[in-house]
Amino acid sequence: SSYEHKLNFKKSKEVCLSYIQDAMLQKQWERAAEFLTSYIESLEKDYSREYMGPSEIIWRTGTEILCHHSHSSMKEFNSFMEQMKILGVKRYLKVCLEHAFHLLCNGLIDEAYQNLSLAESWRFGEQTVIQDKEMKLIQAYRGLLDYYKWSKQKNILLEHGEDGFEDLSVEQEMHSCFRNAAVNLKEIIKIPGIWDQFVKCYVDLLEFYGDHEEARKVLHDYAYNSKFPANPNAHVYLYQFLKRQGESKKSLISALKNLHDAVPSHELMIDFNLMLQKSKKRKKRRLGLEVIFAALDYAGWKENVKAWSCLAKQLKQIVMSEKHLDWLKHEWSSRKDWWPAFHFSRYLGKRNWQENQSLSYEKALVAGILLGKDDKYFKYVSHQGCKARMKRFRVLKKFVHKHNPVYMRISG
Amino acid sequence: MEFPAALFPSHFGAGPPRQEGGPAPAAGWGELGQVLESGPGRHQAEPAFVPRRGGTGENWDPADAAAVPCLPPNASCWVPSVTPQDILYRGVLHRKLRESTFGATLDFAKQLGYFFVDHPEDAFGSLGQLLHKNFHLGNSNLRRPARESTIRMTALMEEIERLEARRGCPQKHLISRLRWFSHLCRDWLFEVPLGLLADCVHEELLLQWASLLFDDSPTGGALAWLPPEDTRAHVGRLVYPRGQAMNHLYFQDMVLKEGPRAQGSPAQFELNGRIRQIAAARVDGEDFVGVRSDYHCGVWRVPGRTGAVPTPLQVIRTSVPASCLTVSPHLPGELSVCTQSGAVYLWSVETGLQQVRHDPQTMFFRDHSPWRWSDFTAHPRVLSCADRTGLQCLDTRVPERCQFDLFKVGEEASCQQGERVVLPMYLGKAHPSQHLVTTQFSVYVLDERLPLVPVLKWVHMMKDPPLFAHLIPGGSGRSHKVLLGTACTQELLLLQYRGERWGLGDAYSACRLAGPPQKLHSIAGCLQHLPAQLPHRHHLLQHRLSTPAAGLAATLQEDGSQESLLVFQLSEAGDVFCQRLTHKAAQPPAPATVDEATTAPGSSPLFDSPPSPAVPSPAAALLYRRWLRALFKGRREPPRHAWPPTLGQKLLFNRKELEATPSALQQQARQRLRQAMLEGGRIQRWDPTDLQTPALPQPQKLEGGPDPLSTRLTAAWSGDWGEEERTSVKLAQRQRALREQRQRQKRARGRRSLSASFTSSLTYQSELSELSDAGPLQPTPGLSRERTPPPMLTASPSAPPEDELLSSQSLRSRGIPKERRRTLRVYLGVWDKPLADAPEPPFSQTSQTCIPSSPSQLSSASQPRRKRPRMGF
């Protein structure tokens, strides 16, 4: 009966797909390709209303196979993609976008640009939400490629400018690239999302043409718009922009403070700490201590010599001046139950000494101040240092022994 | 650690997931996702782009055709897992219900019935003992004095029989006699009040059904690998559960060179619960191993040097089953525990338990699952807490105030509708702030510094939700490898991802997938490479090898320039299998073997040999043989207390009957049987209702009056019960036998073990196993098989008839009441004992038998027949 026939057809389709899947998962691309040629028959009676129909499956598996098949070429890949584009209207934009990605990754920038332009002009009835998003991405990537064109021409122009020779047509083309890029990039960064490379390019364009206010606004929005995800890079870009603009310390510090609140373990925290340490205001110096303590809480910073030396330096200042020991006490109180095991175990002392002596020096200084002269990390490292007749370790030992009462005061 | 200078572009939305759909078969293929500029390209002026997915990865090829066992089999474990057939209602009603909107229908009455049959002592013990003198179950008429105080139950039993025969018939009416009896005794006959018992059975059934649909108790996996402190040493330690109830914890030293093998004897610990999860982490050169069972969690410390003895540190008991145990990679002796009540604890060996959170509700939207998980993060005082709806991070010092959402099933991560978190894992060894989250559809990599937006997402296309994951961190310039494993389907998938410094630039690159995913061998996959087995053994083996996976571990091994990845997989039966993948440093030139131009049109590369070897190496074959031998050896000698009761068979058949020379007919039957065994098929179905069996050996009229046993066996063999009735042994003989049985039963009452009913099938199987232990049948050249049957077959013809004798039809046809049949089966259990065995005093062992919490543990030995599920009685 026809029902049975349909059922059988469906079953063999599923079996065939599972063969394809199996071969692909075992990297048997030739085998998978053979099966795929049989699977294409499933398009013939595609009444499926499933979430993923055979045409999408063919597009996905076919693309993957062509990427890995030993006999495939870019030409074949392109013609396959063209066929896939006409196979499903709903997927047209997606396939176009993916095709452009493949071209970009293979260094075919111009072909990708053509593809994106073609896709951009595509119209088909009402667009769904997903298609709308895809269209925005297509435009953004075209904008990005326009930006690269622009920057290429800019470089040509700058080189030629040095020669004292100006080409009007190049300049005109460059400006048209700028306009194309700016329009599209500006559009995408209004939509909530992560647009790091688009934002960077757009800001570069704006800065080149001297529109610093717009650039600042764009970066500010990108960092502080609550509809956007909490992206640390947004704060970093803003900070870098402010730094480029030679902004005041105060605005730099406030930018980094926001980054600190969002990501206390960001690598810029060292710069932040250095900046704060230099400050004359007590409040800022206190913040600096907080920042470096917070950064060293994270496992990724455990062996960061720079961070440890920042902390050691600040601790040394505090201990010598014997002022602001209360800051130290405050910071230490929430850490004293786990920092010793986390940072200052005997095992770590041994390992740090073997692997990185300057790290063990900084850490030993911190351990000596925070945990006293009887701490096992300090004792081990200073003993090893003295044994190796290194002068700075002898000085370190003397310093810690002299200021041992501080340990009593902060731990009490 | 640096944050990537630029992230891949993505849209960001908030709210519940909008994308519809379900498991899509090929959704993980073909997409590059997004591209990102990776610095100047080859021509300087042109930018170069890298894709988020589809970049090149490392080449890891399987070294062998299938996974090989790396430890001897867990011989004592033959508990079959529950299958849907065991607890679902099947019958006319079922079909009706299936068409309607109802989901699964649990066969509650069947389970209750099983309980009454399997545990009569528990169900009716005291009243049964009080009343048994007053109930008469035989066929004979009652004599005068007895009639005063005894009721004949035979008619009632017959009614029940008839009822049984019409099981599933829509025109079933209750017989008034039965109704009368059940009304009369419903209130007082049962040891446990019927309503209460029914509630318990029903509750247990629902639990079993839920765990059949999805069992999350093994989440995280019960296998751990403790690498040596010196990475060049080829010795490590494997931690795994074993034993009949998987409640023994083993620490086994393993040598990796030339295939992993055990070195020395393992350190063992017996725990009082099934081990669900084993988690391990190394802090300060010492390994801390956390072990989770349902109501207990324990922690062991294992010093780094090889051969050091593991020391148990602490155990905690929970009143609600624990669902998670993770070990801190930062601080020694710190763990995190979650229970199904929604509580999360930070457990320190020194300071004890600290409750960090207690919330029976799920975090982001309502979900019924009580499953909770927690893990450590880049900050030693911050824990990530998960339920099915997402992940949150909270500071254990101020848990109420300091928290943020790390992952949400929603539009933020472009999830699908119905997607749920299955397993979160901290990827600290690869990157201190990254986490892995698997759902039933996808796998995500998250960065704590960029909450809610996954830095990597991939649709994994696995058939079952991945419950196990293992990370193998890659060094500088290498990709990180993640292994995902599922439980029921035993799938193993190897993924690679990167996130490292770009070439010369100082920028840190965004996370991206490297290379296509790769499927690894599953335990069940080695079945086809094992030596051929007898059908029933093959079936047993198939069942054994396809038990759900229970854990996953892996390690990198460097042998000179050759790098290999060893992947261990644990099954629920306690077997550990291992496979080796070798690293190919550079892409080999295009393979010249498959040349499409030269292949003939008829031959396609479809069925050519895959890149992994098609047959196991001799070393692997040897391992398989050893493993099989050990597996079946373990079964041949059950522990002393589980021996079946041995009885003298003289009471039923005299020695002459048993030893009579086989007639021509019997020989013919033997030959048929042998043929069937060789072909791995069967001669006929023993179900008399099945009338379609084409190859029925025709019963032949017997000449010369063969001995009665042969006649009966032959008749039974052909399935002709009427014939048997006519030519069977004399009635008086039968009655005598039955009377004696009854006396025995009376004597044994109260002492009879629950497992007795299974012993017959058990022994039958074990005998066959013994017979086939010689390995697959090899045709001997030069010798006609007909004339000289291999020794393994000499006893086989008698075995199936024995089964037939035991079958309820044959017993019923002889008018043996139902409750007597079991006794008869027990008697007949002696059939498979070698004749030389001295018969032991009847029932001498029975009182000590039993023991496992459920009878099916023993019954499981006879696999060919589907057994009842293990229930919580």
mmCIF file of C-alpha atoms in Angstrom, chain B residues 106 108 196-210 871:
data_model
loop_
_atom_site.group_PDB
_atom_site.id
_atom_site.type_symbol
_atom_site.label_atom_id
_atom_site.label_comp_id
_atom_site.label_asym_id
_atom_site.label_seq_id
_atom_site.Cartn_x
_atom_site.Cartn_y
_atom_site.Cartn_z
ATOM 1 C CA LEU B 106 2.416 0.783 34.506
ATOM 2 C CA PHE B 108 0.915 -2.433 38.843
ATOM 3 C CA LEU B 196 -0.219 0.022 52.280
ATOM 4 C CA LEU B 197 1.613 -2.564 50.242
ATOM 5 C CA ALA B 198 -0.061 -1.395 47.073
ATOM 6 C CA ASP B 199 0.955 2.168 47.777
ATOM 7 C CA CYS B 200 4.560 1.133 48.219
ATOM 8 C CA VAL B 201 4.583 -0.939 45.053
ATOM 9 C CA HIS B 202 3.003 1.837 43.099
ATOM 10 C CA GLU B 203 5.419 4.423 44.376
ATOM 11 C CA GLU B 204 8.349 2.220 43.549
ATOM 12 C CA LEU B 205 6.975 1.555 40.081
ATOM 13 C CA LEU B 206 6.677 5.242 39.409
ATOM 14 C CA LEU B 207 10.246 5.770 40.584
ATOM 15 C CA GLN B 208 11.500 2.950 38.408
ATOM 16 C CA TRP B 209 9.649 4.323 35.434
ATOM 17 C CA ALA B 210 11.029 7.806 35.986
ATOM 18 C CA MET B 871 11.981 -3.822 42.761
#
